Amino acid sequence: MQVHISPSMRRITISTTPGFLDPMKMKGAARYLSYRCLFWTMLLLVFLLPFVFITSALVTLEGANKCSSIGCFGRKLGPRLTWRRHISPKASDQYSVLLAPASRTAVDLPESVEALVEEARKKQYDMPTLLIQLKAMVEANEERVRAAKLQEALYRHYASSGVPKGLHCLALRLTVEYSSNARARQDLPSPDLAPRLTEPGLHHLVLATDNVLAASVVVTSTVHNAAEPEKIVFHVITDKKTYAAMHAWFSLNPLSPAIVEVKGVHEFEWLTRDNVPVLEAMETSQDIKWYYHGNHAAGTNISQYSPTILAAYLQARSPKYISIMNHLRIYLPELFPELEKVVFLDDDVVVQKDLSPLWEMDLHGKVNGAVETCHGDDAWVMSKTFRNYFNFSHPIVAKTFDPDKCAWAYGMNVFDLRAWRQADITRVYHYWQKQNLQLNLTLWRLGTLPPALIAFDGNVHPIPPQWHMLGLGYNTKSSLEATKQAAVIHYNGQAKPWLDIAFPHLRPFWSKYVNYSNEFIRQCNILDRP
């Protein structure tokens, strides 16, 4: 057959082979053929070719028994299509072999693609066999990575739950110093400054911790960045076993002109079993003790979790969540009856700017000034709602709370104690803690924030997020520029700055306030890590 096109592009002649048909002439609009037909042909190919390519690739790589992609659609329609009827038995057998799951275990698989290619060359693999082996290698490597991430989450949990050797040494040495050195036992503050502990015009801050080094960083950073340090009054609360060490540290390392008071939980007459029955039950219940202090990996199939879910599960079982130290903030009006407004700080924060404007901030009659965590530049850290903290599969939670209600953060809070005393916050807090205990911790798992979200509901005044930046203890991608600009940075999460698992690029914001030349710091070999 021959095709002749006239020079004017207006006539096309198609001639068959001589001896069959006479020459046949076709006249047509060359423009019509060259534009419209070409357009529709190209349009058909644009839609058809990608579909054929993707379907063929997925059919090749997927297992025949799996149905998780568009390839499944093609396999279901395949027997009805005409082209399938002409596949030879031999080709059909090859197709079945290609879709069969890999039978080799991860142990006897080649360690690299180069090794697989070499093996294929020696054993004369055909293409389907080679693809099956390659798929098995990819799946095995993915499983190894997943197992390693799960193991990492477990190890990080253990690392974050323990007390570093240096911190333990520091507490012991300071306790010995308290017993042998009269200067370490001097009154804090001195008797002539004691009236300032309740003076309303000063800037009162409360810190509850049993970590001496962490407390020193919080207090030091606050005083160093204060515009008027003489107005700073710190009320440091600690437990009975750490009281001597904490008192000795601030006695031997004064931060004048600021005032620091150290009080043990045992010194508050109000903190009796009658006043905190729910928390007493949490500390004495054997089931609760096992849940928080038991072997967190025993009886748990960690392979059923993703690494992120496992990390959250383990963090929720941290023993700190049933410690009275972690619940003290809910009793501030009773612990400090003469104070009107305080700023409460966690021990894993660093203060980088003057906080005095917080005492001038109008909370509009609310009790708690806090940063909301449901919106912000960091989509991971600032995306928390009630859904993240409560078990909405439980009928009580589902019918009582809104899953999309915005959450807020503990760590740096401005509390109006006058408004608090007129509200019913502590009673509501106790009620829901008791409910959760009676329902075997099924309403929520994680710590003290969930009951606080309920108790303070309707009494929270949002403050600008620049006052409190979160996530430095779990988000390694925290913005360094935003970290530098924040007034308070919070290492919430497992990677505390005093631990070996801290993020190296975020640790210096904390370590700059540690006095590594201090004799007790040096004796305990607490070093500034790079």
Short mmCIF file of C-alpha atoms in Angstrom, two decimals:
data_model
loop_
_atom_site.label_atom_id
_atom_site.label_comp_id
_atom_site.label_asym_id
_atom_site.label_seq_id
_atom_site.Cartn_x
_atom_site.Cartn_y
_atom_site.Cartn_z
CA MET A 1 0.00 0.00 0.00
CA GLN A 2 1.22 3.47 -0.88
CA VAL A 3 0.11 6.86 0.37
CA HIS A 4 0.56 9.95 -1.82
CA ILE A 5 -0.06 13.47 -0.49
CA SER A 6 -0.34 16.31 -2.99
CA PRO A 7 1.95 19.32 -2.62
CA SER A 8 -1.06 21.51 -1.86
CA MET A 9 -2.00 19.19 1.04
CA ARG A 10 -5.57 19.07 -0.34
CA ARG A 11 -5.57 15.52 -1.77
CA ILE A 12 -4.51 12.18 -0.31
CA THR A 13 -4.19 9.08 -2.58
CA ILE A 14 -4.01 5.56 -1.13
CA SER A 15 -2.89 2.86 -3.61
CA THR A 16 -3.12 -0.85 -2.87
CA THR A 17 -0.69 -3.44 -4.11
CA PRO A 18 -1.02 -3.98 -7.84
CA GLY A 19 -3.25 -6.88 -8.84
CA PHE A 20 -5.78 -6.48 -6.09
CA LEU A 21 -7.71 -3.20 -6.26
CA ASP A 22 -7.59 -0.20 -8.49
CA PRO A 23 -6.08 2.90 -7.09
CA MET A 24 -8.42 4.53 -4.62
CA LYS A 25 -8.47 8.25 -4.17
CA MET A 26 -9.60 10.13 -1.14
CA LYS A 27 -10.20 13.77 -1.08
CA GLY A 28 -10.57 15.43 2.21
CA ALA A 29 -9.90 18.50 4.16
CA ALA A 30 -6.28 18.23 5.12
CA ARG A 31 -6.81 20.79 7.83
CA TYR A 32 -9.65 18.71 9.27
CA LEU A 33 -7.45 15.59 9.34
CA SER A 34 -4.32 17.26 10.64
CA TYR A 35 -5.89 19.24 13.47
CA ARG A 36 -9.09 17.65 14.69
CA CYS A 37 -8.06 14.02 14.33
CA LEU A 38 -4.67 14.75 15.82
CA PHE A 39 -6.31 16.55 18.74
CA TRP A 40 -8.65 13.67 19.61
CA THR A 41 -5.91 11.12 19.17
CA MET A 42 -3.57 12.97 21.51
CA LEU A 43 -6.34 13.49 24.06
CA LEU A 44 -7.11 9.77 24.08
CA LEU A 45 -3.46 8.88 24.55
CA VAL A 46 -3.01 11.39 27.37
CA PHE A 47 -5.71 9.64 29.41
CA LEU A 48 -5.09 6.08 28.32
CA LEU A 49 -1.31 5.66 28.49
CA PRO A 50 -0.79 6.72 32.17
CA PHE A 51 -3.63 4.44 33.22
CA VAL A 52 -2.14 1.48 31.35
CA PHE A 53 1.33 2.16 32.70
CA ILE A 54 0.31 2.57 36.36
CA THR A 55 -2.05 -0.40 36.27
CA SER A 56 0.59 -2.64 34.72
CA ALA A 57 3.20 -1.63 37.27
CA LEU A 58 0.93 -2.18 40.26
CA VAL A 59 -0.32 -5.53 38.96
CA THR A 60 3.29 -6.62 38.61
CA LEU A 61 4.42 -5.53 42.06
CA GLU A 62 1.36 -6.32 44.19
CA GLY A 63 0.48 -9.69 45.64
CA ALA A 64 -2.43 -11.44 43.95
CA ASN A 65 -4.37 -11.80 47.19
CA LYS A 66 -4.08 -8.15 48.22
CA CYS A 67 -6.63 -5.59 47.12
CA SER A 68 -5.37 -2.22 48.29
CA SER A 69 -4.93 -0.21 45.12
CA ILE A 70 -6.17 0.50 41.62
CA GLY A 71 -4.36 -2.63 40.45
CA CYS A 72 -7.06 -4.69 42.14
CA PHE A 73 -9.62 -2.99 39.94
CA GLY A 74 -7.73 -4.07 36.84
CA ARG A 75 -7.48 -7.67 38.01
CA LYS A 76 -11.20 -7.83 38.68
CA LEU A 77 -12.06 -6.57 35.20
CA GLY A 78 -9.29 -8.53 33.55
CA PRO A 79 -11.15 -11.84 32.90
CA ARG A 80 -13.92 -9.96 31.10
CA LEU A 81 -11.62 -8.19 28.66
CA THR A 82 -11.08 -9.69 25.22
CA TRP A 83 -7.30 -9.53 25.39
CA ARG A 84 -7.29 -11.85 28.36
CA ARG A 85 -8.85 -14.65 26.30
CA HIS A 86 -5.80 -14.86 24.06
CA ILE A 87 -3.21 -15.29 26.83
CA SER A 88 -1.47 -18.59 26.46
CA PRO A 89 -1.39 -21.02 29.40
CA LYS A 90 2.33 -20.52 29.64
CA ALA A 91 2.00 -16.73 29.90
CA SER A 92 -0.78 -17.14 32.44
CA ASP A 93 1.47 -19.31 34.59
CA GLN A 94 4.20 -16.68 34.49
CA TYR A 95 1.69 -14.03 35.51
CA SER A 96 0.62 -16.12 38.53
CA VAL A 97 4.21 -16.67 39.57
CA LEU A 98 4.88 -12.94 39.45
CA LEU A 99 1.94 -12.15 41.74
CA ALA A 100 2.70 -14.87 44.27
CA PRO A 101 4.04 -13.66 47.66
CA ALA A 102 7.74 -14.03 48.26
CA SER A 103 8.60 -17.26 50.03
CA ARG A 104 12.09 -16.37 51.19
CA THR A 105 12.66 -15.13 54.71
CA ALA A 106 14.56 -11.98 55.55
CA VAL A 107 17.48 -14.07 56.80
CA ASP A 108 18.40 -15.57 53.42
CA LEU A 109 17.70 -12.49 51.30
CA PRO A 110 20.60 -10.63 49.68
CA GLU A 111 21.86 -7.71 51.74
CA SER A 112 21.98 -5.23 48.87
CA VAL A 113 20.69 -4.66 45.35
CA GLU A 114 24.18 -5.39 44.00
CA ALA A 115 24.13 -8.76 45.75
CA LEU A 116 20.69 -9.48 44.31
CA VAL A 117 21.86 -8.66 40.80
CA GLU A 118 24.88 -10.92 41.25
CA GLU A 119 22.68 -13.72 42.54
CA ALA A 120 20.27 -13.25 39.63
CA ARG A 121 23.17 -13.47 37.17
CA LYS A 122 24.48 -16.70 38.71
CA LYS A 123 21.09 -18.40 39.03
CA GLN A 124 19.73 -17.06 35.74
CA TYR A 125 16.63 -15.42 37.24
CA ASP A 126 13.94 -14.40 34.81
CA MET A 127 12.33 -10.97 35.23
CA PRO A 128 9.30 -12.08 37.32
CA THR A 129 11.54 -13.92 39.77
CA LEU A 130 13.87 -10.94 40.04
CA LEU A 131 10.95 -8.61 40.79
CA ILE A 132 9.64 -10.94 43.49
CA GLN A 133 13.04 -11.07 45.17
CA LEU A 134 13.37 -7.30 44.99
CA LYS A 135 9.94 -6.84 46.52
CA ALA A 136 10.85 -9.24 49.35
CA MET A 137 14.01 -7.24 50.05
CA VAL A 138 12.08 -3.96 50.23
CA GLU A 139 9.48 -5.44 52.59
CA ALA A 140 12.16 -6.96 54.82
CA ASN A 141 14.04 -3.65 55.06
CA GLU A 142 10.84 -1.77 55.88
CA GLU A 143 10.13 -4.21 58.70
CA ARG A 144 13.67 -3.82 60.06
CA VAL A 145 13.29 -0.03 60.09
CA ARG A 146 9.93 -0.26 61.85
CA ALA A 147 11.32 -2.65 64.49
CA ALA A 148 14.29 -0.34 65.09
CA LYS A 149 11.99 2.65 65.57
CA LEU A 150 9.85 0.73 68.05
CA GLN A 151 12.96 -0.29 69.97
CA GLU A 152 14.17 3.31 69.93
CA ALA A 153 10.86 4.51 71.38
CA LEU A 154 11.15 1.97 74.19
CA TYR A 155 14.77 2.90 74.99
CA ARG A 156 13.98 6.63 74.91
CA HIS A 157 11.18 6.03 77.39
CA TYR A 158 13.52 4.27 79.80
CA ALA A 159 16.15 6.99 79.35
CA SER A 160 13.64 9.75 80.06
CA SER A 161 12.19 8.01 83.12
CA GLY A 162 15.46 7.50 84.94
CA VAL A 163 17.56 9.94 86.96
CA PRO A 164 20.96 10.67 85.41
CA LYS A 165 23.94 9.76 87.55
CA GLY A 166 25.12 13.37 87.69
CA LEU A 167 21.80 14.69 89.02
CA HIS A 168 21.63 11.95 91.63
CA CYS A 169 25.17 12.78 92.72
CA LEU A 170 24.33 16.49 92.92
CA ALA A 171 21.36 15.89 95.22
CA LEU A 172 23.40 13.62 97.50
CA ARG A 173 26.36 16.00 97.81
CA LEU A 174 24.10 18.96 98.52
CA THR A 175 22.25 16.95 101.16
CA VAL A 176 25.56 16.17 102.88
CA GLU A 177 26.49 19.85 102.66
CA TYR A 178 23.14 20.80 104.23
CA SER A 179 23.86 18.60 107.23
CA SER A 180 27.44 19.77 107.72
CA ASN A 181 27.46 23.43 106.65
CA ALA A 182 25.49 25.99 108.65
CA ARG A 183 25.50 28.41 105.72
CA ALA A 184 23.66 25.83 103.63
CA ARG A 185 20.93 25.74 106.29
CA GLN A 186 20.41 29.50 106.62
CA ASP A 187 16.91 30.87 106.35
CA LEU A 188 15.51 31.40 102.88
CA PRO A 189 14.90 34.25 102.66
CA SER A 190 16.54 36.01 105.59
CA PRO A 191 14.11 37.08 108.34
CA ASP A 192 14.26 40.75 107.34
CA LEU A 193 13.07 39.87 103.81
CA ALA A 194 10.37 37.41 104.86
CA PRO A 195 7.52 40.00 104.66
CA ARG A 196 8.18 40.33 100.93
CA LEU A 197 7.00 36.74 100.43
CA THR A 198 3.39 37.94 100.60
CA GLU A 199 3.76 41.50 99.30
CA PRO A 200 1.14 41.95 96.54
CA GLY A 201 3.09 44.46 94.45
CA LEU A 202 5.91 42.02 93.69
CA HIS A 203 6.17 39.44 90.93
CA HIS A 204 5.49 36.06 92.51
CA LEU A 205 6.45 32.89 90.64
CA VAL A 206 5.83 29.30 91.71
CA LEU A 207 7.97 26.31 90.73
CA ALA A 208 7.31 22.72 91.88
CA THR A 209 10.16 20.27 91.25
CA ASP A 210 12.48 17.68 92.75
CA ASN A 211 15.25 18.42 90.22
CA VAL A 212 17.85 20.78 91.69
CA LEU A 213 19.67 21.48 88.43
CA ALA A 214 16.46 22.15 86.52
CA ALA A 215 15.22 24.48 89.28
CA SER A 216 18.48 26.44 89.18
CA VAL A 217 18.10 27.02 85.43
CA VAL A 218 14.49 28.20 85.71
CA VAL A 219 15.26 30.64 88.53
CA THR A 220 18.56 31.85 87.06
CA SER A 221 17.15 32.47 83.59
CA THR A 222 14.16 34.35 85.03
CA VAL A 223 16.28 36.63 87.21
CA HIS A 224 18.92 37.31 84.55
CA ASN A 225 16.32 38.39 82.00
CA ALA A 226 14.14 40.41 84.37
CA ALA A 227 13.93 44.16 83.86
CA GLU A 228 13.43 44.59 87.63
CA PRO A 229 15.01 41.57 89.36
CA GLU A 230 14.43 43.17 92.76
CA LYS A 231 10.71 42.48 92.26
CA ILE A 232 11.17 38.78 91.61
CA VAL A 233 9.97 36.42 94.37
CA PHE A 234 10.33 32.68 93.66
CA HIS A 235 8.40 30.12 95.68
CA VAL A 236 10.16 26.79 95.03
CA ILE A 237 8.24 23.74 96.25
CA THR A 238 9.92 20.34 96.48
CA ASP A 239 9.35 16.97 98.10
CA LYS A 240 10.70 15.87 101.45
CA LYS A 241 13.64 13.83 100.16
CA THR A 242 14.94 16.70 97.98
CA TYR A 243 14.25 19.52 100.42
CA ALA A 244 17.74 19.60 102.00
CA ALA A 245 19.53 19.57 98.64
CA MET A 246 17.26 22.25 97.14
CA HIS A 247 17.60 24.48 100.20
CA ALA A 248 21.38 24.07 100.24
CA TRP A 249 21.70 25.00 96.55
CA PHE A 250 19.82 28.29 96.80
CA SER A 251 21.45 29.13 100.14
CA LEU A 252 24.94 28.69 98.69
CA ASN A 253 24.04 30.28 95.33
CA PRO A 254 21.92 33.35 96.09
CA LEU A 255 20.46 35.39 93.21
CA SER A 256 20.19 38.81 94.82
CA PRO A 257 18.30 41.07 94.61
CA ALA A 258 15.66 38.47 93.79
CA ILE A 259 14.15 36.48 96.64
CA VAL A 260 13.97 32.68 96.63
CA GLU A 261 11.90 30.67 99.09
CA VAL A 262 12.24 26.87 99.32
CA LYS A 263 9.45 24.90 100.93
CA GLY A 264 8.89 21.17 101.24
CA VAL A 265 5.50 19.59 100.60
CA HIS A 266 5.59 18.33 104.16
CA GLU A 267 5.67 21.93 105.43
CA PHE A 268 2.22 22.79 104.03
CA GLU A 269 -0.29 22.05 106.74
CA TRP A 270 -3.16 22.17 104.26
CA LEU A 271 -1.86 19.19 102.24
CA THR A 272 -3.45 16.42 104.27
CA ARG A 273 -5.13 13.21 103.21
CA ASP A 274 -8.51 14.70 104.03
CA ASN A 275 -7.99 17.56 101.58
CA VAL A 276 -6.56 15.48 98.73
CA PRO A 277 -8.32 12.08 99.02
CA VAL A 278 -8.30 11.35 95.28
CA LEU A 279 -4.57 11.94 94.90
CA GLU A 280 -3.91 9.88 98.00
CA ALA A 281 -5.87 7.04 96.40
CA MET A 282 -3.83 7.38 93.22
CA GLU A 283 -0.59 6.95 95.14
CA THR A 284 -1.80 3.99 97.24
CA SER A 285 -3.85 1.96 94.74
CA GLN A 286 -1.94 -1.17 93.74
CA ASP A 287 -3.48 -1.20 90.24
CA ILE A 288 -2.48 2.41 89.66
CA LYS A 289 1.00 1.77 91.03
CA TRP A 290 1.48 -1.19 88.70
CA TYR A 291 0.24 0.79 85.69
CA TYR A 292 2.70 3.64 86.27
CA HIS A 293 5.60 1.90 88.05
CA GLY A 294 5.43 -1.62 86.58
CA ASN A 295 7.33 -3.04 83.64
CA HIS A 296 5.84 -1.03 80.80
CA ALA A 297 6.91 -3.54 78.16
CA ALA A 298 5.75 -6.66 79.98
CA GLY A 299 2.57 -8.18 78.60
CA THR A 300 2.50 -5.66 75.77
CA ASN A 301 2.95 -6.57 72.13
CA ILE A 302 4.82 -3.45 71.09
CA SER A 303 4.86 -4.58 67.46
CA GLN A 304 1.16 -3.77 67.20
CA TYR A 305 1.90 -0.04 67.59
CA SER A 306 3.40 2.49 65.24
CA PRO A 307 6.53 4.17 66.68
CA THR A 308 4.62 7.42 67.30
CA ILE A 309 1.71 5.69 69.06
CA LEU A 310 4.08 3.59 71.16
CA ALA A 311 5.97 6.70 72.30
CA ALA A 312 2.69 8.36 73.34
CA TYR A 313 1.57 5.17 75.11
CA LEU A 314 4.80 4.92 77.10
CA GLN A 315 4.83 8.63 77.96
CA ALA A 316 1.30 8.31 79.35
CA ARG A 317 2.65 5.73 81.83
CA SER A 318 5.32 7.99 83.30
CA PRO A 319 5.29 7.70 87.13
CA LYS A 320 5.42 11.49 87.47
CA TYR A 321 1.71 11.67 86.62
CA ILE A 322 0.66 10.21 89.99
CA SER A 323 3.14 12.25 92.02
CA ILE A 324 1.68 14.92 94.28
CA MET A 325 4.36 17.26 92.88
CA ASN A 326 2.68 17.13 89.49
CA HIS A 327 -0.73 18.01 90.94
CA LEU A 328 0.34 20.85 93.25
CA ARG A 329 -0.69 23.60 90.83
CA ILE A 330 -4.36 22.77 91.34
CA TYR A 331 -4.00 23.78 95.02
CA LEU A 332 -2.30 27.15 94.57
CA PRO A 333 -5.12 29.22 96.16
CA GLU A 334 -4.92 27.08 99.30
CA LEU A 335 -1.11 26.89 99.41
CA PHE A 336 -0.69 30.65 99.00
CA PRO A 337 -3.79 32.20 100.60
CA GLU A 338 -2.27 35.69 100.80
CA LEU A 339 -1.23 35.96 97.15
CA GLU A 340 -3.45 37.42 94.42
CA LYS A 341 -1.64 36.65 91.15
CA VAL A 342 1.17 34.22 90.36
CA VAL A 343 3.00 32.83 87.34
CA PHE A 344 3.46 29.07 87.52
CA LEU A 345 6.46 27.58 85.69
CA ASP A 346 7.35 23.95 84.97
CA ASP A 347 10.91 22.83 85.70
CA ASP A 348 11.67 22.06 82.03
CA VAL A 349 11.35 25.66 80.82
CA VAL A 350 13.85 28.44 80.19
CA VAL A 351 12.87 32.09 80.56
CA GLN A 352 14.47 34.24 77.86
CA LYS A 353 12.69 37.58 78.28
CA ASP A 354 11.32 39.87 80.97
CA LEU A 355 8.06 38.42 82.33
CA SER A 356 6.86 41.53 84.21
CA PRO A 357 4.12 42.35 81.60
CA LEU A 358 2.34 39.15 82.65
CA TRP A 359 1.39 40.69 85.98
CA GLU A 360 -0.11 43.68 84.17
CA MET A 361 -2.07 41.48 81.74
CA ASP A 362 -5.85 41.71 82.01
CA LEU A 363 -7.34 38.21 82.13
CA HIS A 364 -10.88 39.64 81.79
CA GLY A 365 -12.15 37.87 84.86
CA LYS A 366 -10.71 34.49 83.87
CA VAL A 367 -8.60 32.36 86.18
CA ASN A 368 -5.94 30.95 83.87
CA GLY A 369 -3.89 32.83 81.28
CA ALA A 370 -2.47 30.22 78.92
CA VAL A 371 -1.31 29.69 75.34
CA GLU A 372 -3.80 27.77 73.22
CA THR A 373 -2.36 24.77 71.36
CA CYS A 374 -4.90 24.21 68.57
CA HIS A 375 -3.45 26.70 66.10
CA GLY A 376 -0.02 28.06 65.25
CA ASP A 377 2.88 27.92 62.82
CA ASP A 378 4.05 24.49 64.01
CA ALA A 379 1.37 22.14 62.65
CA TRP A 380 2.57 19.23 64.79
CA VAL A 381 2.97 20.90 68.18
CA MET A 382 0.16 23.44 67.86
CA SER A 383 -2.64 21.14 66.73
CA LYS A 384 -4.05 19.85 70.02
CA THR A 385 -7.76 19.64 70.79
CA PHE A 386 -9.74 17.66 73.36
CA ARG A 387 -9.61 14.76 70.90
CA ASN A 388 -5.88 14.40 71.61
CA TYR A 389 -6.35 13.97 75.36
CA PHE A 390 -9.65 12.16 75.96
CA ASN A 391 -11.02 8.76 75.00
CA PHE A 392 -14.03 9.74 72.89
CA SER A 393 -14.97 6.09 72.38
CA HIS A 394 -16.16 6.17 75.99
CA PRO A 395 -19.86 7.19 76.19
CA ILE A 396 -19.35 9.55 79.14
CA VAL A 397 -16.65 11.47 77.29
CA ALA A 398 -18.54 11.42 73.98
CA LYS A 399 -21.71 12.95 75.43
CA THR A 400 -19.96 15.45 77.73
CA PHE A 401 -17.16 17.06 75.72
CA ASP A 402 -16.57 18.54 72.30
CA PRO A 403 -13.68 16.71 70.55
CA ASP A 404 -12.79 19.82 68.53
CA LYS A 405 -12.57 22.16 71.52
CA CYS A 406 -9.22 23.94 71.64
CA ALA A 407 -6.70 22.75 74.24
CA TRP A 408 -4.17 24.91 76.07
CA ALA A 409 -0.76 24.32 77.61
CA TYR A 410 0.63 23.87 81.08
CA GLY A 411 4.21 25.02 81.67
CA MET A 412 3.83 28.80 81.83
CA ASN A 413 0.51 29.97 83.22
CA VAL A 414 -0.71 33.21 84.76
CA PHE A 415 -3.17 32.44 87.57
CA ASP A 416 -5.53 35.00 89.08
CA LEU A 417 -5.93 33.50 92.55
CA ARG A 418 -8.68 35.95 93.53
CA ALA A 419 -10.89 34.79 90.65
CA TRP A 420 -9.88 31.18 91.33
CA ARG A 421 -11.13 31.31 94.91
CA GLN A 422 -14.55 32.36 93.65
CA ALA A 423 -14.75 29.51 91.13
CA ASP A 424 -15.32 25.79 91.64
CA ILE A 425 -12.21 24.58 89.86
CA THR A 426 -10.56 22.36 92.47
CA ARG A 427 -13.81 20.49 93.26
CA VAL A 428 -14.41 19.79 89.54
CA TYR A 429 -10.82 18.60 89.20
CA HIS A 430 -11.25 16.15 92.10
CA TYR A 431 -14.60 14.91 90.75
CA TRP A 432 -13.22 13.95 87.32
CA GLN A 433 -10.06 12.42 88.79
CA LYS A 434 -12.30 10.21 90.93
CA GLN A 435 -14.45 9.30 87.92
CA ASN A 436 -11.39 8.28 85.91
CA LEU A 437 -10.08 6.16 88.79
CA GLN A 438 -13.39 4.38 89.23
CA LEU A 439 -13.55 3.66 85.49
CA ASN A 440 -10.03 2.18 85.50
CA LEU A 441 -8.36 5.13 83.72
CA THR A 442 -10.55 4.76 80.64
CA LEU A 443 -11.56 8.43 80.31
CA TRP A 444 -7.98 9.55 79.67
CA ARG A 445 -4.46 8.29 80.19
CA LEU A 446 -2.09 11.18 79.99
CA GLY A 447 -1.21 13.07 83.14
CA THR A 448 -2.65 16.15 84.79
CA LEU A 449 -3.67 18.20 81.76
CA PRO A 450 -6.93 16.36 80.85
CA PRO A 451 -8.64 16.95 84.23
CA ALA A 452 -7.33 20.52 84.17
CA LEU A 453 -8.86 21.06 80.72
CA ILE A 454 -12.20 20.11 82.28
CA ALA A 455 -11.78 22.01 85.55
CA PHE A 456 -10.67 25.28 83.92
CA ASP A 457 -13.22 25.07 81.08
CA GLY A 458 -14.69 28.53 80.63
CA ASN A 459 -12.00 30.11 82.83
CA VAL A 460 -9.08 30.29 80.38
CA HIS A 461 -7.89 33.54 78.80
CA PRO A 462 -5.73 32.94 75.68
CA ILE A 463 -2.41 34.78 75.70
CA PRO A 464 -0.15 35.38 72.66
CA PRO A 465 1.88 32.28 71.68
CA GLN A 466 5.14 34.25 71.76
CA TRP A 467 5.00 34.00 75.55
CA HIS A 468 5.28 30.22 75.58
CA MET A 469 6.88 28.03 72.91
CA LEU A 470 6.32 24.29 73.27
CA GLY A 471 7.68 21.07 71.81
CA LEU A 472 11.45 21.37 72.33
CA GLY A 473 11.45 17.99 74.07
CA TYR A 474 9.99 16.02 71.18
CA ASN A 475 10.04 18.10 68.00
CA THR A 476 13.56 18.04 66.62
CA LYS A 477 12.44 20.39 63.83
CA SER A 478 11.56 23.24 66.19
CA SER A 479 12.34 26.55 64.52
CA LEU A 480 15.56 28.02 65.88
CA GLU A 481 14.43 31.53 64.97
CA ALA A 482 11.12 31.10 66.80
CA THR A 483 13.00 29.58 69.75
CA LYS A 484 15.23 32.64 70.02
CA GLN A 485 12.24 35.01 69.95
CA ALA A 486 10.04 33.21 72.50
CA ALA A 487 9.76 34.57 76.03
CA VAL A 488 9.59 31.08 77.56
CA ILE A 489 10.71 27.88 75.81
CA HIS A 490 9.38 24.57 77.04
CA TYR A 491 11.18 21.22 76.70
CA ASN A 492 7.98 19.23 77.14
CA GLY A 493 8.46 15.69 75.95
CA GLN A 494 11.05 12.99 76.58
CA ALA A 495 14.17 14.81 75.37
CA LYS A 496 14.77 16.91 78.49
CA PRO A 497 17.83 19.16 78.16
CA TRP A 498 19.64 17.54 81.11
CA LEU A 499 19.41 14.06 79.52
CA ASP A 500 21.74 12.43 77.01
CA ILE A 501 18.82 12.05 74.60
CA ALA A 502 18.27 15.81 74.36
CA PHE A 503 18.45 17.34 70.89
CA PRO A 504 21.97 18.80 70.54
CA HIS A 505 20.92 21.89 68.58
CA LEU A 506 18.26 22.79 71.19
CA ARG A 507 20.21 22.01 74.38
CA PRO A 508 22.36 25.22 74.35
CA PHE A 509 19.31 27.40 75.03
CA TRP A 510 19.13 25.62 78.40
CA SER A 511 22.77 24.85 79.18
CA LYS A 512 23.83 28.52 78.89
CA TYR A 513 22.23 29.06 82.32
CA VAL A 514 24.08 26.19 84.04
CA ASN A 515 27.09 27.25 86.10
CA TYR A 516 29.53 24.52 85.08
CA SER A 517 32.26 26.07 87.22
CA ASN A 518 30.28 25.40 90.41
CA GLU A 519 32.16 22.99 92.68
CA PHE A 520 29.23 20.62 93.13
CA ILE A 521 28.56 20.57 89.37
CA ARG A 522 32.21 19.74 88.72
CA GLN A 523 32.39 17.09 91.45
CA CYS A 524 29.42 15.29 89.91
CA ASN A 525 30.95 15.44 86.44
CA ILE A 526 28.01 17.32 84.93
CA LEU A 527 29.48 18.55 81.68
CA ASP A 528 28.34 20.91 78.96
CA ARG A 529 27.68 18.60 76.03
CA PRO A 530 28.19 19.85 72.46
#
